[in-house]
Amino acid sequence: MNTSFRDFRLQHVAGTEEPLNALAYARNVYAAVDRHMPEARGLANWLTANAMALALSDTAVPEEWEGSFRSKRNAVSAGDWLKVKEALDAALTTPAKAPETPIACWIAELSRALQLGTVPACILALALQYKFGKQVEELLDAMSECRGGNKRLSRDSGLLALLLGVPSPDVAECLMPSAKLLASGLLQLDRFGCLEVQNRLASLIRRDIPPAPDFYDQLLGPDRPHSLPWEAFAHLGPAAGIAAAVLRAALAARETGVSILLYGPPGTGKTSFAATLAARAGATLRPVAEADDDGEEPQRYDRLAGLRLAQRLAPPGGTVLLFDEAEDIFVRRSTFDDEPVTSSRVFSHRLLEQLIVPVIWTANDIGVLGPAVLRRMTMCLEMKVPDLAARTMLWRHMGEAEGVVLQATDAARLARLIPTAPAIASGALRATRLAGGGAETARLIVEGVARAVRGGEMPVPEPEPDALYDPALVNADCDLAALTADLLQPGATRAVSFLLSGPPGAGKSAWVRHLASRMGMPVLHKRASDLLSPFVGGTEQNIAGAFAEAREAQAFLVFDEADSLLLERAGAVRGWEISQVNEMLTWMEGHALPFACTTNLAERLDRASLRRFLVKLRFDWLTTAQARLAFRQFFDLDAPAGLDELDTLTPADFALVRRRAAVRRGELDPAMMLRLLTGECQGRANARLPVGFGRPAPAR
C-alpha cells in the first residue's frame, strides 16, 4: 500500500460516505491477498455485486464478470485480477469531499477523550461501518466466509487486519480485554464471541446525532441532582458523615476501588441519599445505564458496558457514579427462565478492585451479592425506614418541593399514621399537588398506596405520643423517682435492661418514654409484629437488626409484647422457637445501651431471660386513691362512691372513657362515667403476682 492511500484511508475510513469506506477496505484487501487465494474470488464477487451501489462504470466492471468468480477451485485470472485493481484505483483516484457524518465526529471525539490511537480508532470505525453500512457489511461477511468463518463481526484479528491494512498483532493487541476498546465498553463481546458496538453510541449514530461539546450526558445520561437536605438523613447516624468523608478524600486523592453500598428495602431513600451524599462530598452524581438505547429495560451487558464507559469518560476528581440495583450486574438471569445464575466471581472481584471512579451501589437484597463482593465494598450502609422525627421532617421537605403546605402537626400526624418508606410519601405528595389538595388528601392517597404495597393490609400506625408522665397515677412496685435519679447520676451505666410487666394501660410505656426523655435519648419502639417473620431465620435477623439500629441511632430500645419473643424454651416444639429466644438472649447480653421489654404475660417468659434483666418492675392496677385522683383529673368531677369497688382500673381506661364521652358531646355525668369504667373492667382477672424484686403493691 502506498503512503498516499494510507493517508486517505485514515482520513476517510472513520465514516464520511459508505461507498468510499467500502472501497477503501476493498483496496486494503487487494493489496494483501494473492489472486490464487479464496479472498481474491470473494473480493471480485463483492465488487461485481455492488458495482451499481459503488457507482463503478461499466468499463470498470465488464458485464462478462457476472458470475465468473463463483468457482472456489479456480484462481482469478491475471487479467481479471488486474481489472479489479484498475476498478478500485479508478473509484478512489479523485474521491469527492464528503461532509462529516456522526460516525466521523464520534470517532474523532472519542479518540480525543480516550486517547485511543490510530489502530483502535480504525477498529471502532470499522465496527460502526459494519453495523450501519450495507457494502461494508457484505465485504466483511464475504471475507469472513472465504476464511471459513461466520457472517458476523468476529474477534478475528487477522480478518480485521486484512480490511484495515495494518499488522495483525496490532489488531490483536487492541482487542485484548484490558485494552481501551473493550475495557471502556465501546466494543463488547456478545455471547457468541462477536463484537458489538455500545448500544447508546449506536443509537445516537442511528439518529444522526453528532457529539455535543460535553457528550457525557449523551452517552451515559444526565446527572442526578439532590432534592433532600443532608439533615433529612440524620437517622442514619455517624456512618453517613463517614461515607461523605470517604468519598471526598477518594476524589481528592484519585483513589481506585472505592465503592459504597446502600442497602435496604425498596423505597427507603437509597437513591435520594446517594444524590445527597455525592453533593455533600462536592461531587456530581451520574447514574449508570438505567435504560437501553430504546429507553427499555437494559440487559446485564448493557449496564456493564455503561459502567465501563463511565469509568473511562467520567471527568476525574469531580464525579461519583450511581449504580442502582447492583443485583443486575452481580447476579445474572438464565436465558430460559428467571432463575439467578451466578456471574463470574473473579470478574466481579476485579471489577470492584479496579474502579477508577468511585461508585455508589444500591441493592434491595444483599444476600444475593455474596460475602466476597460485600468484603470488597469500601463501606456498607443500611437504609432503614426513618424514625418518627426524621419522617416528619421528610414530609415537610417533600411537601415544600411539591408545593403542598404541611403544618408541623399535619406532617407529624402523617408520619405517625403511615410508618413507611419515604418514597411512598413522595409519590403521595405529588398526587396531592396534582389533585390540589392538602394534608387530608395526602393521608387518603398514602393510605391507599401503603395498603397496596402490603398486599391489602394497612401498616400499623405508630401510637400517639403518650400523655405526660404522671407519677401520681402509676402504681409500681418500686420507687420510680428514686430509680430515675440513680440512672441519671454522672457516670451511671447505660447498659441497663428493664422488664416492665403488668396489665395493659398501667403506664409501662409512658414511664419508659419519660425515662428516655430524661436520659436525652430517642426511643426506638418495636412491636412483636414488626419482628416476627414467617421465613426461617427471618425473626432472628429482625431482632439483630433492631439492636443494631438502636446502637447506630443511640436510641432507647423498647420491645412491646416481649413474651412473643422470649417464650419459655422448655415447652418449645419447633426449632425456630428456640433459635429466636437464643438470638434475643445473645443480644441482650452484649447491648451497651438501655432497652426495655414490656409484657402483659410475664409468667410466659423464658426463665433464662429473667436473669438477663437488671431491673424488673411490676406496674399494677390503680389503688383506690389513685382511681379517685384519675377521675377528677380526667373528668373534672368528684368520684362517685361506686368507683371504690373497681379494683382493676388503669390510667388508659380513664383516657379511653373520656374519648368515648367526647363522642356523645353531652354533659359529663358521674354515673355515666362510672358505668363506662365498669364496662372496661368486666372480664379482668385480679392483680397478678409481682415479678422480680421490690416491695409489694400498696394495699387498696
XYZ file of C-alpha atoms in Angstrom:
700
model
C 0.000 0.000 0.000
C 1.434 3.378 -0.913
C 1.690 6.229 1.569
C -0.831 8.456 -0.147
C -3.508 5.788 0.023
C -2.758 5.043 3.694
C -3.289 8.727 4.447
C -6.569 8.568 2.546
C -7.707 5.533 4.493
C -7.022 7.116 7.854
C -8.891 10.200 6.747
C -11.991 8.596 5.338
C -12.429 5.199 6.925
C -13.873 6.910 10.022
C -17.023 7.456 8.076
C -17.978 10.055 5.555
C -19.673 8.162 2.748
C -20.478 4.484 2.655
C -19.046 3.690 -0.827
C -15.742 5.394 -0.051
C -15.283 3.395 3.124
C -16.183 0.124 1.471
C -13.821 0.780 -1.461
C -11.004 1.765 0.907
C -11.390 -1.516 2.798
C -11.543 -3.398 -0.526
C -8.327 -1.728 -1.684
C -6.613 -2.922 1.500
C -7.788 -6.488 0.806
C -6.475 -6.321 -2.763
C -3.071 -5.184 -1.541
C -2.821 -8.040 0.963
C -4.018 -11.119 -0.973
C -2.893 -13.108 -3.995
C -5.243 -13.873 -6.913
C -4.976 -17.563 -6.074
C -6.422 -17.074 -2.574
C -10.131 -17.537 -1.744
C -10.272 -13.903 -0.585
C -9.443 -12.799 -4.149
C -12.529 -14.530 -5.530
C -14.613 -13.099 -2.677
C -13.373 -9.590 -3.420
C -14.114 -9.885 -7.150
C -17.595 -11.239 -6.453
C -18.311 -8.443 -3.976
C -17.108 -5.817 -6.453
C -19.332 -7.243 -9.164
C -22.425 -7.475 -6.953
C -22.026 -3.900 -5.641
C -20.934 -2.153 -8.837
C -24.052 -0.007 -9.021
C -24.035 0.888 -5.314
C -20.367 1.773 -5.566
C -21.008 3.909 -8.671
C -18.470 1.961 -10.743
C -18.605 2.492 -14.521
C -19.461 -0.270 -16.972
C -15.930 -0.156 -18.324
C -14.514 -0.686 -14.848
C -16.727 -3.735 -14.234
C -17.450 -5.505 -17.532
C -20.673 -7.456 -17.925
C -18.789 -10.692 -18.537
C -17.647 -10.654 -14.906
C -21.136 -11.521 -13.730
C -20.909 -14.981 -12.216
C -17.383 -15.622 -13.455
C -15.826 -15.787 -9.969
C -18.176 -18.285 -8.370
C -15.825 -21.215 -8.576
C -13.924 -21.956 -5.424
C -11.342 -24.041 -7.215
C -10.081 -21.660 -9.843
C -7.988 -18.616 -9.175
C -8.911 -15.246 -10.566
C -7.138 -14.890 -13.878
C -4.231 -12.469 -14.062
C -6.144 -10.257 -16.477
C -9.262 -10.122 -14.327
C -7.217 -9.523 -11.196
C -5.627 -6.556 -12.920
C -9.075 -5.275 -13.850
C -10.108 -5.487 -10.174
C -7.166 -3.259 -9.303
C -7.992 -0.834 -12.097
C -11.627 -0.622 -10.952
C -10.608 0.151 -7.378
C -7.980 2.658 -8.447
C -10.435 4.442 -10.733
C -13.034 4.694 -7.989
C -10.532 6.016 -5.446
C -8.458 8.312 -7.677
C -10.397 11.513 -7.085
C -12.811 10.929 -4.236
C -15.387 13.650 -3.667
C -15.046 15.580 -0.451
C -17.825 14.232 1.718
C -19.446 16.091 4.618
C -18.653 14.960 8.128
C -21.146 12.432 9.450
C -21.970 11.442 13.054
C -19.674 8.417 12.765
C -16.697 10.578 11.814
C -17.475 13.119 14.537
C -17.945 10.490 17.233
C -14.733 8.685 16.298
C -12.823 11.950 16.487
C -14.299 12.944 19.883
C -13.926 9.502 21.450
C -10.369 9.234 20.174
C -9.587 12.543 21.832
C -11.360 11.797 25.117
C -9.983 8.260 25.499
C -6.707 8.802 23.626
C -7.474 5.760 21.519
C -4.698 5.935 18.959
C -4.919 5.213 15.223
C -5.483 1.458 15.152
C -8.182 1.338 17.905
C -9.973 4.253 16.217
C -9.940 2.406 12.894
C -11.274 -0.772 14.536
C -14.128 1.165 16.144
C -14.859 2.889 12.842
C -14.948 -0.470 11.046
C -17.359 -1.838 13.667
C -19.649 1.153 13.178
C -19.479 0.939 9.383
C -20.245 -2.767 9.589
C -23.316 -2.012 11.729
C -24.658 0.782 9.542
C -23.188 0.229 6.062
C -24.525 -2.425 3.689
C -21.461 -2.539 1.417
C -19.001 -2.766 4.306
C -21.121 -5.461 5.924
C -21.216 -7.529 2.727
C -17.468 -7.104 2.146
C -16.550 -8.208 5.661
C -19.003 -11.120 5.536
C -17.546 -12.207 2.197
C -14.000 -12.146 3.561
C -15.084 -13.981 6.708
C -16.791 -16.691 4.646
C -13.687 -17.085 2.486
C -11.686 -17.666 5.667
C -14.178 -20.254 6.952
C -15.838 -18.005 9.475
C -19.374 -16.792 10.192
C -21.018 -13.795 8.622
C -20.501 -11.714 11.756
C -18.011 -9.194 13.084
C -15.877 -11.680 14.962
C -12.838 -11.100 17.119
C -10.646 -12.440 14.289
C -7.648 -10.114 14.350
C -6.413 -11.475 11.025
C -9.693 -10.635 9.288
C -9.850 -7.125 10.750
C -6.202 -6.532 9.895
C -6.902 -7.600 6.309
C -9.582 -4.917 5.865
C -7.728 -2.218 7.763
C -4.342 -2.805 6.159
C -2.462 -2.952 9.459
C -0.418 -5.744 11.080
C -2.486 -8.482 12.697
C -0.581 -8.337 16.041
C -1.507 -4.660 16.357
C -5.200 -5.506 15.977
C -4.943 -8.427 18.407
C -3.355 -6.142 20.996
C -6.198 -3.622 20.620
C -8.785 -6.357 21.210
C -7.307 -7.552 24.489
C -9.811 -7.346 27.399
C -7.570 -4.820 29.152
C -7.191 -2.610 26.066
C -9.262 0.566 25.837
C -11.841 -0.605 23.290
C -13.157 -3.498 25.381
C -12.218 -2.108 28.784
C -14.184 1.067 28.082
C -17.231 -0.805 26.821
C -17.240 0.972 23.444
C -16.925 -2.510 21.988
C -18.147 -5.576 23.785
C -18.349 -9.275 23.128
C -21.760 -10.883 22.839
C -22.453 -14.433 23.993
C -21.233 -15.757 20.629
C -17.879 -14.008 20.963
C -18.670 -11.412 18.284
C -18.011 -7.691 18.584
C -20.892 -5.306 19.281
C -20.863 -1.514 19.482
C -22.046 0.085 22.722
C -25.815 0.466 22.400
C -26.131 4.129 23.365
C -23.407 5.160 20.901
C -25.055 3.115 18.157
C -28.425 4.692 18.948
C -27.043 8.238 18.687
C -25.426 7.493 15.332
C -28.565 5.794 14.047
C -30.477 9.015 14.800
C -27.780 11.167 13.138
C -26.936 12.929 16.408
C -23.383 14.324 16.493
C -21.465 14.619 19.770
C -22.101 17.669 21.913
C -19.191 19.631 23.410
C -19.791 17.710 26.651
C -21.028 14.386 25.309
C -21.016 12.559 28.656
C -24.741 13.147 29.106
C -25.417 11.795 25.609
C -23.635 8.503 26.247
C -24.472 7.908 29.892
C -27.452 10.080 30.770
C -27.735 13.334 32.758
C -26.508 13.827 36.294
C -28.888 13.352 39.208
C -29.311 16.469 41.376
C -30.109 16.091 45.062
C -33.538 17.143 46.295
C -33.299 16.453 50.032
C -31.017 18.216 52.523
C -28.351 16.400 54.481
C -30.396 16.814 57.677
C -33.161 14.664 56.188
C -30.907 11.629 56.672
C -29.880 12.321 60.249
C -31.434 8.971 61.222
C -28.523 7.200 59.502
C -26.245 8.410 62.280
C -22.466 8.996 62.140
C -21.976 6.454 59.340
C -23.460 8.899 56.811
C -20.871 11.539 57.658
C -18.090 8.969 57.431
C -19.299 7.950 53.956
C -19.185 11.583 52.816
C -15.658 11.964 54.183
C -14.535 8.782 52.413
C -15.906 9.987 49.077
C -14.397 13.440 49.472
C -10.943 12.035 50.242
C -11.142 9.403 47.476
C -11.960 12.058 44.884
C -9.162 14.341 46.046
C -6.539 11.576 46.044
C -7.857 9.782 42.919
C -8.163 6.559 44.919
C -9.160 3.443 42.987
C -11.528 0.671 44.002
C -13.837 2.872 46.110
C -17.387 1.509 46.437
C -20.152 2.466 48.865
C -23.135 0.133 49.124
C -26.535 1.406 50.254
C -28.875 -1.459 51.015
C -32.356 -1.834 52.415
C -35.995 -2.417 51.434
C -37.378 -0.660 48.345
C -38.436 2.915 48.920
C -36.194 3.656 51.899
C -34.496 6.522 50.051
C -31.328 4.848 48.787
C -31.243 6.775 45.508
C -32.186 10.070 47.154
C -29.481 9.631 49.765
C -26.933 8.771 47.060
C -27.572 12.151 45.420
C -27.379 13.989 48.743
C -24.232 12.066 49.698
C -22.474 12.957 46.442
C -23.414 16.617 46.879
C -22.088 16.511 50.445
C -18.765 15.246 49.058
C -18.709 18.065 46.497
C -19.226 15.757 43.502
C -21.651 15.287 40.628
C -23.656 12.054 40.717
C -24.000 10.253 37.382
C -26.380 7.276 37.078
C -25.096 4.360 35.039
C -27.031 2.688 32.212
C -30.556 2.874 33.632
C -32.124 2.199 30.201
C -31.025 0.702 26.905
C -30.783 2.610 23.617
C -34.551 2.306 23.078
C -35.414 3.511 26.556
C -36.355 -0.019 27.589
C -35.100 -2.199 30.434
C -31.356 -2.764 29.978
C -29.746 -6.175 29.971
C -26.781 -7.052 32.152
C -24.276 -6.443 29.359
C -25.881 -3.023 28.686
C -25.338 -1.979 32.271
C -21.853 -3.439 32.375
C -20.883 -1.611 29.181
C -22.296 1.620 30.598
C -20.273 1.213 33.793
C -17.076 0.553 31.845
C -17.577 3.555 29.601
C -18.451 5.784 32.561
C -15.253 4.732 34.291
C -13.254 5.860 31.247
C -15.157 9.027 30.379
C -16.049 10.485 33.787
C -14.317 13.791 34.499
C -11.626 12.951 37.085
C -11.922 14.200 40.634
C -15.474 15.517 40.499
C -17.752 12.626 39.553
C -19.339 9.795 41.528
C -21.252 7.084 39.679
C -24.581 5.665 40.831
C -25.304 2.028 40.029
C -28.891 1.373 41.105
C -29.945 -2.252 41.630
C -26.482 -3.784 41.974
C -28.080 -7.208 41.669
C -28.266 -6.583 37.893
C -24.530 -6.913 37.491
C -23.577 -9.359 40.224
C -26.405 -11.836 39.530
C -27.227 -12.995 36.033
C -30.582 -14.384 34.939
C -30.897 -17.507 32.864
C -31.927 -17.111 29.237
C -34.631 -19.742 29.614
C -36.118 -18.894 32.997
C -35.893 -16.341 35.736
C -33.572 -18.351 37.952
C -30.422 -16.499 39.032
C -27.151 -17.705 37.543
C -24.038 -16.710 39.450
C -21.768 -14.406 37.454
C -18.016 -14.849 37.295
C -16.649 -14.274 40.767
C -13.200 -13.325 39.541
C -14.672 -10.802 37.124
C -16.851 -9.240 39.830
C -13.967 -9.015 42.255
C -11.589 -7.407 39.761
C -14.315 -5.011 38.686
C -14.654 -3.701 42.238
C -10.931 -3.611 42.887
C -10.076 -1.683 39.713
C -12.745 1.030 39.716
C -11.229 4.326 38.621
C -14.225 6.482 39.603
C -15.987 5.960 42.981
C -19.309 4.136 42.685
C -22.342 4.246 44.961
C -24.186 0.940 44.623
C -27.747 0.305 45.799
C -29.294 -3.077 46.492
C -32.528 -4.358 47.981
C -31.245 -7.850 48.778
C -27.586 -8.033 49.745
C -27.898 -11.777 50.251
C -27.540 -12.375 46.512
C -24.312 -10.370 46.305
C -22.337 -12.800 48.410
C -19.713 -12.246 51.130
C -16.814 -11.902 48.662
C -18.483 -8.962 46.900
C -19.515 -7.336 50.185
C -15.966 -7.602 51.546
C -14.730 -5.555 48.595
C -17.096 -2.690 49.346
C -15.363 0.259 50.976
C -18.440 0.911 53.130
C -21.881 -0.647 53.544
C -24.764 1.444 54.923
C -28.167 0.032 55.758
C -31.010 2.319 54.709
C -33.813 1.889 57.204
C -37.260 3.388 57.411
C -36.601 6.673 59.250
C -37.849 7.188 62.765
C -40.846 9.377 63.508
C -38.896 12.628 63.853
C -36.998 12.054 60.597
C -40.166 11.083 58.717
C -41.913 14.209 59.974
C -39.108 16.372 58.619
C -39.132 14.457 55.323
C -42.870 15.005 54.931
C -42.381 18.741 55.338
C -39.385 18.930 52.973
C -41.082 16.841 50.305
C -44.265 18.843 50.738
C -42.340 22.065 50.097
C -40.762 20.542 46.993
C -44.214 19.636 45.638
C -45.849 22.901 46.666
C -48.049 21.211 49.298
C -48.057 23.167 52.543
C -47.989 20.927 55.609
C -48.054 22.336 59.094
C -45.784 20.680 61.650
C -48.766 18.957 63.282
C -50.029 17.666 59.908
C -46.606 16.311 58.977
C -46.260 14.597 62.360
C -49.728 13.048 62.059
C -48.983 11.712 58.574
C -45.594 10.373 59.664
C -47.204 8.602 62.612
C -50.157 7.304 60.622
C -48.039 5.748 57.881
C -44.768 4.448 59.375
C -43.458 3.522 55.971
C -40.756 4.316 53.440
C -40.256 7.945 52.282
C -40.701 7.001 48.620
C -44.409 6.370 49.271
C -44.741 9.771 50.915
C -43.041 11.428 47.933
C -45.450 9.853 45.461
C -48.446 10.715 47.629
C -47.426 14.368 47.849
C -47.017 14.566 44.090
C -50.538 13.187 43.668
C -51.741 15.660 46.298
C -50.283 18.533 44.294
C -51.950 17.280 41.127
C -55.265 16.973 42.962
C -54.884 20.428 44.504
C -55.399 19.010 47.985
C -53.830 19.324 51.395
C -52.937 17.168 54.371
C -56.188 15.178 54.331
C -55.811 14.424 50.617
C -52.262 13.264 51.246
C -53.498 10.973 54.017
C -56.095 9.296 51.817
C -53.610 8.817 48.954
C -50.770 7.476 51.064
C -53.083 5.081 52.904
C -54.150 3.587 49.575
C -50.592 3.157 48.346
C -49.351 1.776 51.665
C -52.204 -0.731 51.732
C -51.445 -1.870 48.173
C -47.713 -2.251 48.892
C -48.534 -4.523 51.839
C -50.869 -6.705 49.822
C -54.100 -5.130 51.024
C -53.123 -4.708 54.678
C -52.662 -1.347 56.336
C -49.407 -0.807 58.240
C -49.946 -0.443 61.963
C -49.689 3.272 62.782
C -47.329 4.428 65.469
C -49.098 5.300 68.721
C -49.943 8.850 69.590
C -47.439 10.496 71.891
C -48.079 9.308 75.406
C -49.653 11.719 77.806
C -47.265 13.476 80.115
C -45.965 11.005 82.630
C -47.856 11.461 85.869
C -46.174 9.567 88.709
C -49.278 10.048 90.848
C -51.183 7.695 88.515
C -48.583 4.906 88.348
C -48.729 2.022 90.806
C -45.322 0.348 90.540
C -43.556 -1.992 92.943
C -40.520 0.287 93.010
C -39.819 3.923 93.736
C -39.622 5.095 90.125
C -38.480 8.595 91.032
C -35.516 7.219 93.024
C -34.667 4.755 90.256
C -34.760 7.503 87.645
C -32.494 9.685 89.791
C -29.988 6.840 90.164
C -29.867 6.277 86.403
C -29.263 9.976 85.785
C -26.273 10.184 88.138
C -22.986 11.236 86.454
C -21.082 8.147 85.394
C -24.101 5.867 85.744
C -24.050 2.936 83.332
C -26.322 2.992 80.316
C -26.184 -0.756 79.800
C -29.402 -1.260 81.752
C -32.114 -3.725 80.817
C -35.676 -3.398 82.070
C -38.533 -5.865 82.297
C -41.804 -3.991 82.675
C -44.736 -6.282 83.393
C -48.323 -5.619 84.280
C -51.745 -5.107 82.746
C -52.209 -3.088 79.550
C -52.533 0.647 80.121
C -50.858 0.624 83.525
C -48.199 3.125 82.404
C -45.286 0.920 81.363
C -44.654 2.645 78.029
C -45.353 6.105 79.466
C -42.689 5.646 82.126
C -40.033 4.226 79.809
C -40.569 7.105 77.355
C -40.320 9.523 80.275
C -37.060 7.875 81.338
C -35.658 8.012 77.808
C -36.527 11.692 77.598
C -34.776 12.387 80.906
C -31.717 10.491 79.617
C -31.741 12.561 76.422
C -32.257 9.552 74.158
C -34.737 8.922 71.328
C -36.993 5.901 71.646
C -36.823 3.059 69.127
C -40.126 1.253 69.515
C -40.509 -2.302 68.175
C -43.659 -4.414 68.375
C -43.519 -8.180 68.205
C -45.400 -7.952 64.897
C -42.541 -5.838 63.498
C -40.035 -8.602 64.198
C -41.815 -11.933 63.774
C -41.243 -13.337 60.292
C -42.857 -16.305 58.506
C -39.496 -17.252 56.991
C -36.917 -19.402 58.734
C -34.254 -17.165 60.226
C -36.195 -14.005 59.451
C -37.177 -13.261 63.050
C -33.595 -13.706 64.242
C -32.406 -11.338 61.525
C -35.022 -8.744 62.522
C -34.052 -8.999 66.189
C -30.387 -8.456 65.355
C -31.360 -5.553 63.119
C -33.355 -3.886 65.902
C -30.416 -3.959 68.319
C -28.044 -2.748 65.591
C -30.418 0.091 64.669
C -30.644 1.182 68.306
C -26.865 1.146 68.581
C -26.420 3.237 65.447
C -29.081 5.759 66.494
C -28.009 5.728 70.172
C -31.660 5.088 70.980
C -33.527 3.601 73.940
C -34.850 0.318 72.516
C -38.322 -0.790 73.632
C -39.830 -4.188 72.780
C -43.587 -4.418 73.205
C -45.231 -7.834 73.690
C -41.862 -9.322 74.572
C -43.490 -12.584 75.666
C -43.862 -13.411 71.952
C -40.077 -13.194 71.558
C -38.973 -14.758 74.864
C -41.300 -17.744 75.243
C -40.227 -20.466 77.648
C -37.963 -22.790 75.630
C -38.775 -25.825 77.758
C -42.150 -26.072 76.040
C -40.896 -25.327 72.529
C -41.742 -27.881 69.831
C -40.145 -26.139 66.825
C -36.528 -25.237 66.250
C -37.248 -21.614 65.387
C -38.987 -21.089 68.740
C -35.689 -21.865 70.437
C -33.449 -20.013 67.999
C -35.352 -16.734 68.271
C -35.107 -16.822 72.079
C -31.385 -17.597 71.803
C -30.948 -14.630 69.467
C -32.701 -12.299 71.901
C -30.616 -13.537 74.839
C -27.372 -13.141 72.911
C -28.106 -9.537 72.009
C -29.413 -8.716 75.487
C -26.071 -9.796 76.952
C -23.951 -7.569 74.717
C -26.128 -4.479 74.243
C -24.393 -1.430 75.708
C -27.437 0.868 75.738
C -30.667 0.833 77.757
C -33.509 -1.284 76.490
C -36.818 -2.395 77.908
C -39.203 -5.260 77.320
C -42.873 -4.822 78.184
C -45.272 -7.707 78.650
C -48.715 -8.436 79.997
C -47.845 -12.107 80.459
C -44.613 -12.212 82.428
C -45.257 -15.784 83.569
C -44.725 -16.984 79.979
C -41.181 -15.633 79.710
C -38.200 -17.950 79.438
C -36.578 -18.383 82.830
C -33.100 -17.660 81.473
C -34.313 -14.354 80.107
C -35.413 -13.206 83.564
C -31.778 -13.400 84.712
C -30.751 -11.066 81.858
C -32.845 -8.140 83.128
C -31.109 -5.868 85.618
C -34.340 -4.146 86.637
C -37.714 -5.883 86.898
C -40.718 -3.678 87.522
C -44.354 -4.588 88.075
C -46.957 -1.968 87.105
C -50.237 -2.785 88.801
C -53.828 -1.597 88.800
C -54.573 1.796 90.285
C -55.097 1.984 94.007
C -58.394 3.343 95.306
C -56.829 6.728 95.993
C -55.223 6.837 92.560
C -58.518 5.911 90.859
C -60.277 8.795 92.585
C -57.477 11.169 91.589
C -57.696 9.978 87.981
C -61.477 10.523 87.989
C -61.003 14.140 88.997
C -58.134 14.764 86.566
C -59.766 13.201 83.514
C -63.411 14.243 84.060
C -63.093 17.229 86.385
C -65.702 15.583 88.603
C -65.720 14.157 92.089
C -65.525 10.386 92.115
C -68.795 8.556 92.848
C -68.935 6.065 95.704
C -69.132 3.031 93.421
C -65.684 3.749 91.951
C -64.017 2.175 95.008
C -65.416 -1.215 94.034
C -63.484 -1.216 90.720
C -60.058 -2.680 91.553
C -58.760 -3.316 88.003
C -58.548 0.197 86.578
C -55.624 1.739 84.702
C -54.905 5.312 83.534
C -55.587 4.146 79.972
C -59.156 3.232 80.960
C -59.862 6.795 82.038
C -58.346 8.199 78.829
C -60.491 5.860 76.710
C -63.714 6.673 78.568
C -63.043 10.389 78.220
C -62.739 9.978 74.441
C -65.955 7.981 74.338
C -67.776 10.654 76.319
C -66.488 13.305 73.906
C -68.160 11.449 71.024
C -71.550 11.810 72.713
C -70.974 15.547 73.222
C -73.213 15.509 76.244
C -72.657 16.891 79.725
C -70.348 14.688 81.737
C -72.351 12.651 84.226
C -70.516 10.853 87.087
C -72.924 7.935 86.875
C -72.369 7.553 83.140
C -68.591 7.738 83.593
C -68.774 5.072 86.270
C -70.889 2.858 84.023
C -68.375 3.146 81.189
C -65.464 2.419 83.523
C -67.288 -0.604 84.888
C -67.645 -1.891 81.350
C -63.879 -1.625 80.843
C -63.247 -3.722 83.961
C -65.537 -6.578 83.030
C -63.771 -9.871 82.442
C -60.493 -8.806 84.009
C -58.725 -11.027 86.474
C -57.444 -9.722 89.773
C -53.931 -8.354 90.008
C -51.228 -10.914 89.244
C -48.323 -11.769 91.483
C -45.302 -9.460 91.133
C -42.324 -10.483 89.003
C -38.819 -9.717 90.268
C -37.741 -7.629 93.239
C -39.308 -4.758 95.088
C -41.919 -4.178 97.734
C -45.463 -5.487 97.261
C -48.041 -3.212 95.727
C -49.690 -0.882 98.239
C -52.799 -2.207 99.924
C -56.045 -0.957 98.475
